[in-house]
Structure formats: structure tokens, C-alpha cells
CSV table of C-alpha atoms and ligand atoms in Angstrom, one decimal:
chain,number,residue,atom,x,y,z
A,293,MET,CA,0.0,0.0,0.0
A,294,LYS,CA,1.2,3.4,-0.8
A,295,LEU,CA,1.3,5.9,2.0
A,296,SER,CA,-0.7,9.1,1.3
A,297,LYS,CA,1.3,12.2,0.4
A,298,LYS,CA,0.4,13.7,3.8
A,299,PHE,CA,2.9,11.6,5.6
A,300,GLU,CA,5.8,12.3,3.3
A,301,ASN,CA,7.3,15.0,5.6
A,302,ILE,CA,6.9,13.2,8.9
A,303,TRP,CA,9.3,11.0,10.7
A,304,MET,CA,7.1,9.0,13.2
A,305,PRO,CA,8.6,8.2,16.6
A,306,PHE,CA,9.0,4.5,17.6
A,307,THR,CA,7.9,3.5,14.1
A,308,ALA,CA,9.6,1.5,11.4
A,309,TRP,CA,9.2,3.1,8.0
A,310,GLU,CA,8.1,-0.1,6.1
A,311,ASP,CA,5.5,-1.0,8.7
A,312,HIS,CA,4.3,2.6,8.6
A,313,LEU,CA,3.7,2.1,4.8
A,314,ASN,CA,1.5,-0.9,5.4
A,315,TYR,CA,-0.2,0.4,8.5
A,316,PRO,CA,-0.5,4.2,8.3
A,317,PRO,CA,-1.2,5.9,11.6
A,318,LEU,CA,-4.8,6.7,12.4
A,319,ILE,CA,-5.5,10.4,11.8
A,320,ILE,CA,-7.3,11.6,14.9
A,321,GLU,CA,-9.5,14.7,14.8
A,322,ARG,CA,-11.1,14.8,18.1
A,323,ALA,CA,-11.5,13.0,21.4
A,324,LYS,CA,-13.8,12.8,24.4
A,325,GLY,CA,-13.5,10.7,27.5
A,326,ILE,CA,-12.0,7.3,26.7
A,327,TYR,CA,-12.7,7.7,22.9
A,328,ILE,CA,-10.6,9.1,20.1
A,329,TYR,CA,-12.2,9.7,16.7
A,330,ASP,CA,-10.6,9.6,13.3
A,331,SER,CA,-11.5,11.7,10.2
A,332,GLN,CA,-14.3,9.3,9.2
A,333,SER,CA,-15.7,9.5,12.7
A,334,HIS,CA,-14.7,5.9,13.6
A,335,SER,CA,-14.3,5.8,17.4
A,336,TYR,CA,-11.5,3.9,19.2
A,337,ILE,CA,-11.1,3.3,22.9
A,338,ASP,CA,-7.8,4.9,23.9
A,339,GLY,CA,-6.9,2.0,26.2
A,340,ILE,CA,-3.3,3.1,26.7
A,341,GLY,CA,-4.6,6.5,27.7
A,342,SER,CA,-2.3,8.2,25.1
A,343,TRP,CA,0.8,6.9,26.7
A,344,TRP,CA,-0.6,6.6,30.2
A,345,THR,CA,-1.4,10.2,30.6
A,346,LYS,CA,-5.2,10.3,30.6
A,347,ILE,CA,-6.3,9.9,34.2
A,348,PHE,CA,-9.5,11.8,33.5
A,349,GLY,CA,-10.0,10.9,29.9
A,350,HIS,CA,-9.8,13.2,26.9
A,351,ASN,CA,-11.1,16.7,26.8
A,352,HIS,CA,-12.4,17.0,30.4
A,353,PRO,CA,-14.4,20.2,30.7
A,354,TYR,CA,-12.9,21.2,34.0
A,355,ILE,CA,-9.3,20.9,32.7
A,356,THR,CA,-10.1,22.4,29.3
A,357,ASP,CA,-11.7,25.4,30.9
A,358,ALA,CA,-8.7,25.9,33.3
A,359,VAL,CA,-6.4,26.0,30.3
A,360,LYS,CA,-8.6,28.4,28.4
A,361,ASN,CA,-8.8,30.7,31.4
A,362,GLN,CA,-5.1,30.7,31.7
A,363,LEU,CA,-4.7,31.3,28.0
A,364,SER,CA,-6.6,34.6,28.3
A,365,LYS,CA,-4.1,35.8,31.0
A,366,LEU,CA,-0.6,34.5,30.4
A,367,GLU,CA,0.6,31.9,27.9
A,368,HIS,CA,4.2,31.8,28.9
A,369,VAL,CA,6.9,33.5,30.9
A,370,MET,CA,10.4,32.3,31.4
A,371,MET,CA,11.1,30.7,34.8
A,372,ALA,CA,14.3,32.4,35.7
A,373,GLY,CA,14.0,35.8,37.4
A,374,CYS,CA,10.2,35.3,36.9
A,375,ILE,CA,7.7,32.7,37.7
A,376,SER,CA,4.0,32.7,36.9
A,377,ASP,CA,1.5,32.9,39.8
A,378,THR,CA,-0.1,29.8,38.4
A,379,THR,CA,3.1,27.8,38.7
A,380,LEU,CA,3.5,29.0,42.3
A,381,LYS,CA,0.0,27.8,43.1
A,382,LEU,CA,0.8,24.5,41.4
A,383,GLY,CA,3.7,24.1,43.8
A,384,GLU,CA,1.5,24.5,46.8
A,385,LEU,CA,-1.1,22.1,45.5
A,386,LEU,CA,1.5,19.4,44.5
A,387,LYS,CA,3.0,19.7,47.9
A,388,GLN,CA,-0.4,18.6,49.4
A,389,ILE,CA,-0.4,15.3,47.5
A,390,LEU,CA,3.3,14.5,47.6
A,391,PRO,CA,4.9,12.3,50.3
A,392,LYS,CA,5.7,14.7,53.2
A,393,GLU,CA,9.5,14.3,53.1
A,394,LEU,CA,9.7,15.4,49.4
A,395,THR,CA,9.8,19.2,49.7
A,396,LYS,CA,11.6,20.9,46.8
A,397,ILE,CA,10.0,20.7,43.3
A,398,PHE,CA,12.1,21.3,40.2
A,399,PHE,CA,9.9,21.6,37.1
A,400,SER,CA,10.9,20.4,33.6
A,401,ASP,CA,9.1,19.4,30.4
A,402,ASP,CA,8.7,15.7,30.1
A,403,GLY,CA,9.6,12.4,31.8
A,404,SER,CA,13.0,12.2,30.2
A,405,THR,CA,14.1,15.6,31.4
A,406,ALA,CA,12.7,14.9,34.9
A,407,VAL,CA,15.1,11.9,34.9
A,408,GLU,CA,18.0,14.0,33.5
A,409,VAL,CA,17.4,16.5,36.3
A,410,ALA,CA,17.4,13.7,38.9
A,411,LEU,CA,20.7,12.2,37.7
A,412,LYS,CA,22.3,15.6,37.5
A,413,ILE,CA,21.1,16.6,41.0
A,414,ALA,CA,22.5,13.3,42.4
A,415,LEU,CA,25.9,13.8,40.7
A,416,GLN,CA,26.2,17.5,41.8
A,417,PHE,CA,25.0,16.6,45.3
A,418,HIS,CA,27.9,14.2,45.8
A,419,LEU,CA,30.4,16.7,44.2
A,420,LEU,CA,29.3,19.5,46.5
A,421,ASN,CA,29.5,17.0,49.4
A,422,GLY,CA,33.1,16.2,48.5
A,423,GLU,CA,32.3,12.7,47.5
A,424,LYS,CA,34.2,12.9,44.2
A,425,LYS,CA,34.1,9.2,43.4
A,426,LYS,CA,30.3,8.9,43.4
A,427,LYS,CA,29.7,9.1,39.7
A,428,LYS,CA,28.0,5.9,38.6
A,429,PHE,CA,24.3,4.8,38.6
A,430,ILE,CA,22.7,1.5,39.1
A,431,GLY,CA,19.5,0.7,37.1
A,432,LEU,CA,17.2,-2.3,37.2
A,433,GLY,CA,17.3,-4.8,34.4
A,434,GLY,CA,14.5,-4.0,32.0
A,435,GLY,CA,14.3,-0.4,33.3
A,436,TYR,CA,13.1,2.5,31.1
A,437,HIS,CA,13.6,6.1,32.0
A,438,GLY,CA,13.2,8.0,28.7
A,439,ASP,CA,15.0,8.5,25.4
A,440,THR,CA,17.5,11.3,26.0
A,441,LEU,CA,21.1,10.3,26.4
A,442,GLY,CA,21.3,10.5,30.2
A,443,ALA,CA,18.0,8.8,30.7
A,444,MET,CA,18.9,6.1,28.2
A,445,SER,CA,22.2,5.5,30.0
A,446,VAL,CA,20.2,4.2,33.0
A,447,GLY,CA,17.7,2.3,30.9
A,448,SER,CA,18.2,-1.4,29.9
A,449,ILE,CA,15.9,-2.4,27.1
A,450,PRO,CA,18.1,-3.8,24.4
A,451,LYS,CA,15.9,-2.8,21.5
A,452,TYR,CA,16.0,0.9,22.6
A,453,HIS,CA,19.3,1.2,24.3
A,454,ALA,CA,21.9,-1.4,23.1
A,455,ILE,CA,23.3,0.5,20.1
A,456,PHE,CA,23.6,3.7,22.1
A,457,HIS,CA,25.2,2.0,25.2
A,458,LYS,CA,28.0,1.2,22.9
A,459,SER,CA,28.7,4.8,22.2
A,460,PHE,CA,28.7,6.3,25.7
A,461,LYS,CA,29.0,5.2,29.3
A,462,LYS,CA,26.1,3.1,30.5
A,463,ALA,CA,25.2,2.4,34.1
A,464,LEU,CA,25.4,-0.9,36.1
A,465,PHE,CA,22.3,-3.1,35.9
A,466,THR,CA,20.7,-5.7,38.2
A,467,ASP,CA,19.1,-8.9,36.9
A,468,GLN,CA,15.8,-8.7,35.1
A,469,ILE,CA,12.9,-8.4,37.6
A,470,ASP,CA,10.6,-10.6,35.6
A,471,CYS,CA,8.0,-12.4,37.8
A,472,TYR,CA,6.3,-14.1,34.8
A,473,ARG,CA,9.6,-15.7,33.6
A,474,CYS,CA,11.3,-15.9,37.0
A,475,LYS,CA,14.7,-17.4,36.4
A,476,TYR,CA,14.8,-18.5,40.0
A,477,GLY,CA,11.7,-20.6,39.6
A,478,LYS,CA,9.7,-18.6,42.1
A,479,LYS,CA,6.1,-17.5,42.0
A,480,ARG,CA,5.0,-13.9,42.1
A,481,ASN,CA,4.7,-12.7,45.7
A,482,CYS,CA,6.2,-16.0,47.1
A,483,CYS,CA,9.8,-15.1,46.8
A,484,SER,CA,12.6,-13.1,48.6
A,485,ALA,CA,13.2,-11.0,45.5
A,486,GLU,CA,16.2,-13.2,44.7
A,487,CYS,CA,16.6,-11.2,41.4
A,488,LEU,CA,17.7,-8.3,43.6
A,489,ASP,CA,20.5,-10.1,45.2
A,490,SER,CA,22.3,-8.9,42.1
A,491,LEU,CA,21.7,-5.3,43.4
A,492,GLU,CA,23.4,-6.1,46.7
A,493,ILE,CA,26.4,-7.6,44.8
A,494,LEU,CA,26.7,-4.4,42.7
A,495,LEU,CA,26.3,-2.2,45.8
A,496,LYS,CA,28.8,-4.1,47.8
A,497,LYS,CA,31.4,-4.0,45.1
A,498,ASN,CA,30.9,-0.4,43.9
A,499,GLN,CA,29.5,1.3,47.0
A,500,GLU,CA,32.1,4.1,46.9
A,501,GLU,CA,31.3,5.0,43.3
A,502,ILE,CA,27.6,4.8,43.2
A,503,ALA,CA,25.8,8.1,43.0
A,504,ALA,CA,22.2,6.6,43.1
A,505,VAL,CA,20.0,3.7,42.2
A,506,ILE,CA,17.2,4.5,39.8
A,507,PHE,CA,14.1,2.4,39.5
A,508,GLU,CA,10.5,2.3,38.3
A,509,PRO,CA,8.6,1.4,41.5
A,510,LEU,CA,6.4,-1.8,41.3
A,511,LEU,CA,5.8,-1.5,37.5
A,512,GLN,CA,8.3,-1.5,34.7
A,513,GLY,CA,6.1,-0.1,32.0
A,514,ALA,CA,8.0,0.2,28.7
A,515,CYS,CA,9.7,-3.2,28.9
A,516,GLY,CA,6.3,-5.0,28.9
A,517,MET,CA,4.2,-3.9,31.9
A,518,ARG,CA,6.1,-6.0,34.3
A,519,VAL,CA,4.6,-5.8,37.8
A,520,TYR,CA,6.8,-6.8,40.7
A,521,PRO,CA,6.0,-7.3,44.4
A,522,VAL,CA,6.1,-4.7,47.1
A,523,GLY,CA,8.6,-6.9,48.9
A,524,ALA,CA,11.0,-6.4,46.0
A,525,LEU,CA,10.6,-2.6,46.1
A,526,GLU,CA,11.2,-2.7,49.9
A,527,LYS,CA,14.4,-4.7,49.2
A,528,ILE,CA,15.6,-1.9,46.8
A,529,PHE,CA,15.1,0.7,49.5
A,530,TYR,CA,16.5,-1.4,52.3
A,531,LEU,CA,19.7,-2.2,50.3
A,532,CYS,CA,20.2,1.5,49.4
A,533,GLN,CA,19.8,2.4,53.0
A,534,LYS,CA,22.3,-0.3,54.1
A,535,TYR,CA,24.9,0.9,51.5
A,536,LYS,CA,24.1,4.6,52.0
A,537,VAL,CA,23.2,5.2,48.4
A,538,LEU,CA,20.6,7.7,47.1
A,539,THR,CA,17.3,6.4,45.7
A,540,ILE,CA,15.7,7.9,42.6
A,541,ALA,CA,12.1,6.6,42.1
A,542,ASP,CA,10.9,7.2,38.5
A,543,GLU,CA,7.2,7.6,39.1
A,544,VAL,CA,6.6,9.1,35.7
A,545,ALA,CA,4.3,6.2,34.7
A,546,THR,CA,3.1,5.1,38.2
A,547,GLY,CA,2.3,8.4,39.8
A,548,PHE,CA,-1.1,10.1,40.4
A,549,GLY,CA,-3.1,7.3,41.8
A,550,ARG,CA,-2.8,4.9,38.9
A,551,THR,CA,-1.4,2.0,41.0
A,552,GLY,CA,-4.0,2.4,43.8
A,553,LYS,CA,-1.8,4.7,45.9
A,554,MET,CA,-1.0,8.3,45.0
A,555,PHE,CA,2.6,7.2,44.3
A,556,ALA,CA,3.7,3.6,43.9
A,557,CYS,CA,6.4,4.0,46.5
A,558,GLN,CA,3.7,4.5,49.1
A,559,TYR,CA,3.0,0.8,49.1
A,560,THR,CA,6.2,0.7,51.2
A,561,GLN,CA,7.1,2.8,54.3
A,562,PHE,CA,10.0,4.3,52.4
A,563,THR,CA,10.2,7.6,50.7
A,564,PRO,CA,12.7,8.0,47.8
A,565,ASP,CA,15.4,10.7,48.1
A,566,ILE,CA,14.5,11.9,44.6
A,567,MET,CA,11.3,11.3,42.7
A,568,CYS,CA,10.4,12.0,39.1
A,569,ILE,CA,6.8,12.6,37.9
A,570,GLY,CA,5.4,13.4,34.5
A,571,LYS,CA,2.8,11.8,32.2
A,572,CYS,CA,-0.4,12.3,34.3
A,573,LEU,CA,0.7,15.6,35.9
A,574,THR,CA,-1.3,17.6,33.4
A,575,SER,CA,-3.7,14.8,32.6
A,576,GLY,CA,-1.9,14.6,29.3
A,577,TYR,CA,-2.9,18.1,28.2
A,578,LEU,CA,0.5,19.7,28.0
A,579,PRO,CA,4.1,18.6,28.5
A,580,MET,CA,5.3,19.1,32.0
A,581,ALA,CA,7.2,17.0,34.5
A,582,ALA,CA,9.0,17.5,37.8
A,583,THR,CA,11.8,16.2,39.9
A,584,ILE,CA,11.2,16.4,43.7
A,585,VAL,CA,13.8,16.0,46.4
A,586,LYS,CA,14.1,15.7,50.1
A,587,GLU,CA,15.2,18.8,52.0
A,588,PHE,CA,18.7,17.3,52.9
A,589,ILE,CA,19.5,17.2,49.2
A,590,PHE,CA,18.3,20.8,48.5
A,591,ASP,CA,20.3,21.9,51.6
A,592,ILE,CA,23.6,21.1,49.9
A,593,PHE,CA,22.7,23.4,47.0
A,594,LYS,CA,22.1,26.4,49.1
A,595,GLY,CA,24.4,29.4,48.6
A,596,ASP,CA,24.7,32.6,46.7
A,597,PHE,CA,25.9,33.3,43.1
A,598,LEU,CA,29.5,33.1,44.0
A,599,SER,CA,29.2,29.9,46.1
A,600,GLY,CA,29.3,27.6,43.0
A,601,ARG,CA,26.5,25.6,44.5
A,602,THR,CA,23.8,26.6,42.0
A,603,PHE,CA,22.0,23.8,40.0
A,604,GLU,CA,22.6,25.2,36.5
A,605,HIS,CA,19.7,23.6,34.7
A,606,GLY,CA,16.5,24.7,33.1
A,607,HIS,CA,14.5,24.5,29.9
A,608,THR,CA,12.9,27.2,27.7
A,609,PHE,CA,9.4,26.1,28.6
A,610,THR,CA,10.0,25.1,32.3
A,611,GLY,CA,7.0,26.0,34.5
A,612,ASN,CA,4.8,26.9,31.5
A,613,PRO,CA,1.6,28.6,32.9
A,614,LEU,CA,-0.8,26.7,30.6
A,615,ALA,CA,0.7,23.4,31.6
A,616,SER,CA,0.6,24.6,35.3
A,617,ALA,CA,-3.1,25.4,34.9
A,618,ALA,CA,-3.8,21.9,33.5
A,619,ALA,CA,-1.8,20.4,36.4
A,620,ILE,CA,-3.7,22.5,39.0
A,621,ALA,CA,-7.0,21.4,37.5
A,622,THR,CA,-5.8,17.8,37.6
A,623,ILE,CA,-4.9,17.9,41.3
A,624,GLU,CA,-8.2,19.6,42.1
A,625,LEU,CA,-10.1,16.8,40.4
A,626,ILE,CA,-7.9,14.2,42.2
A,627,LYS,CA,-9.0,15.8,45.5
A,628,LYS,CA,-12.6,16.1,44.4
A,629,TYR,CA,-12.9,12.5,43.4
A,630,LYS,CA,-10.9,11.3,46.3
A,631,ILE,CA,-8.3,9.5,44.2
A,632,PRO,CA,-6.9,7.0,44.8
A,633,GLN,CA,-9.1,5.8,47.8
A,634,SER,CA,-12.3,5.9,45.7
A,635,LEU,CA,-10.8,3.6,43.0
A,636,ALA,CA,-10.7,0.4,45.2
A,637,SER,CA,-13.8,-1.2,43.9
A,638,LEU,CA,-13.2,-0.1,40.4
A,639,SER,CA,-9.7,-1.6,40.5
A,640,LEU,CA,-11.2,-4.9,41.7
A,641,LYS,CA,-13.7,-4.9,38.9
A,642,LEU,CA,-10.9,-4.2,36.3
A,643,SER,CA,-9.0,-7.1,37.7
A,644,GLU,CA,-12.0,-9.4,37.7
A,645,LEU,CA,-12.9,-8.5,34.1
A,646,LEU,CA,-9.4,-8.8,32.7
A,647,ASN,CA,-9.0,-12.2,34.4
A,648,GLU,CA,-11.7,-13.4,32.0
A,649,PHE,CA,-9.0,-13.3,29.3
A,650,TYR,CA,-7.4,-16.4,30.9
A,651,ARG,CA,-10.0,-18.5,29.0
A,652,TYR,CA,-7.9,-17.9,25.9
A,653,PRO,CA,-4.9,-20.2,25.4
A,654,GLN,CA,-2.8,-17.3,24.1
A,655,VAL,CA,-2.9,-15.5,27.4
A,656,GLY,CA,0.0,-16.2,29.7
A,657,GLU,CA,-0.7,-13.8,32.5
A,658,VAL,CA,-3.1,-11.0,33.4
A,659,ARG,CA,-1.4,-8.3,35.5
A,660,THR,CA,-3.2,-5.5,37.3
A,661,LEU,CA,-2.0,-2.9,39.8
A,662,GLY,CA,-4.7,-0.4,40.8
A,663,MET,CA,-6.2,0.9,37.6
A,664,MET,CA,-3.4,-0.4,35.4
A,665,GLY,CA,-3.9,-3.6,33.6
A,666,ALA,CA,-1.9,-5.6,31.0
A,667,ILE,CA,-2.2,-9.0,29.4
A,668,GLU,CA,0.8,-11.0,28.4
B,281,PLP,C1,7.4,7.6,29.7
B,281,PLP,C2,8.4,7.4,30.7
B,281,PLP,C3,9.5,8.2,30.8
B,281,PLP,C4,9.8,9.2,29.8
B,281,PLP,O1,8.9,10.3,29.7
B,281,PLP,P1,8.8,11.2,28.4
B,281,PLP,O2,7.7,12.1,28.8
B,281,PLP,O3,8.3,10.2,27.3
B,281,PLP,O4,10.1,11.8,28.1
B,281,PLP,C5,10.4,8.0,31.9
B,281,PLP,N1,10.2,7.1,32.8
B,281,PLP,C6,9.1,6.3,32.8
B,281,PLP,C7,8.9,5.3,33.8
B,281,PLP,C8,8.2,6.4,31.7
B,281,PLP,O5,7.1,5.6,31.7
């Protein structure tokens, strides 16, 4: 099939050109709730929520109005020397739903940049602390943290990362945390997270050089919606504490109530030192992400212009007021609808209904975690 002329100028992300010729992308004109509509008014259920961003569905009147209102006042102002009052308000609201110990919010544009910021903060934190050797990161086998160079360096999905890991320094990686194909022959939730013994080996051997361990809590999304037990997450935190290494929780996919807690780490009693959020922050209206740190990390960066302690990082559109307005509306809806507490029965229902797919021989495993569901 010949691709229509319309696509000639476009390089589609994550898409092979030949496949693209045979299966041209849907051209979407409008959307409402869970549905997206193409130019012939065919409707499709957006089951992946446009890359896991749509916690309130498409075109939610409350969020749409909030963005429109903001648009009539201030569309953008740079966030250096200035900050929009909307972004300030967002900071206050976010604080109310974040784990208490996470106090300083650094805004950026997307999940990848939130991760870049987290890695840079960890590196500079150690330098300012006089720990000059702490320059390496540990990631989890199968981890995904975005597609920019730094974020890729801590990711370990061969299809995405292998050719680039050859060209620049990659991180150290643990075993795969794959409960469905557990190489230790264990069953999900009946193990001691043997796969993470590899983390202890790495920490023991490289403790002096490790800047931080970065992980997707409870759910490794991009590598195949792998859900892993709370005990395994606790083991990551416990080992990082034991070897005095910073933790970076990448909650870009798992944040904002999607797993049944506001943030997946809250299934444990631990709070990460650094946390990345994105995707659902604006309900998928506009690009925005944030990296949030504990006070003891921010403390090290305190000082004036001449102190050399400044975190020299920022993006043109950081703290964009339109995105901030969408994020404020999102958090207001989260509070209004008592998310995640109110989702308990719905999550159970999702799990029950998805389990019906077990009747098909092609189905290996049905995995749910809160309102996230996947079928292997
Ligand atoms: C999507 C994702 C990212 C990258 O976010 P982008 O907005 O695509 O840059 C990082 N980490 C996780 C866990 C993700 O799911």
C-alpha cells in the first residue's frame, strides 16, 4: 500500500518506515472521555490513555476550561528571574499530594528531562559533598527512563538502548525483575526477590562509586508492563539504606493514583530521596514534569551566586503557565474525586474482568495494579 502524500514529511517516533507504509497511523481529529475519533468518525477506545497520561479521559471540561482561562491571561513567561503565579499555586497544590518528606519541586518538560534532572542533581549533590568518586548509577534490568542520552544510560531495554550504550557510558544493571519468567523458579509474591541479590552484589562491590540507584517502582512499564512485588521494592530501598546510596524513584508512569496509591512507593514505608513525575501531571494536556527532592538534598545546593552551588539547569518552557493550569485542575479533580481511595472497587472490577481473558490459550498472564492492567 502506498502511504498518502500527507505523511511524506513526517518521521514518526518509535515507528519502522516499512511498517508505517503498510499500517499508516490513524489520523485523529477529536477526542472525548475514553474515545478518540478519526477523520471518518470511527471511534476507538484509547486504552493506553495516550501513553498513560489520561487519568480523567480526553477533553475533560474542567481541565479544558482551566487551560482556556489561563490562556486569556498569560501563555508563557520564562522561569528564571520570573515565575507565573499559576506555577507558584501548582507548587502549593502538588505539595499537598506528595509524600511529606519530598519538599523541593524542580519543574521540567517531560519524563526524560525529569530523569536527566534527577541524575544531575545526584551527581552534583555528591560533588558538593566532597564525594568525588560517586559518579555511577545502578538501574534495574529492563528499566526504562526516557529517550534522552542520560535517561537512556540508565535504561536497559536492548531494543531501545543497546546501540547507544556502545557509544557512551552506560550504568550498572541488576538482573531482570521478571516475575512471569522468573529465572529463580519462584512464583509472584512468594519469593525473597532473589533477582535483587544482584543489586546487593553491585552495591557491595561499587558502593564508593555509586551516585544513586534509579528504578520504576512496582511496575516496569516500557519493557512489557512487568509488575513486581512490594517486597522487591522494599528490598531496593532497604539495600540502598544499608549501603548509603541515594534512591531515585521514577514515578513518571506510576504516579497520580494509577497503581492504587497516589505514588507507587507509598506501598512501602520508604520515601525515595528523589522522585520523578510526568505523564499524568497535566492529565496529558500539555508537556510538564517535575523532579522532587528531600530537604537534605536541596540543603547542599544552598548558597549565593559566588558559592558555586547553583544547580545550573533549566528549559525554555519550564514552568509553563498553561501546563501549570492543567496540572492544578488535575490535582483539584484528584482531590474532588478522592483519588486513589475511591478507586478500590473499580480496580477490583478491572482485575475481575481482565481475568476473564485467561480463557484464551494465548494468554500467559493477566497483570493488574490499581487501575493499570496488562495482558501477556
Ligand atoms: C514515559 C516514561 C519516561 C519518559 O517520559 P517522556 O515524557 O516520554 O520523556 C520516563 N520514565 C518512565 C517510567 C516512563 O514511563
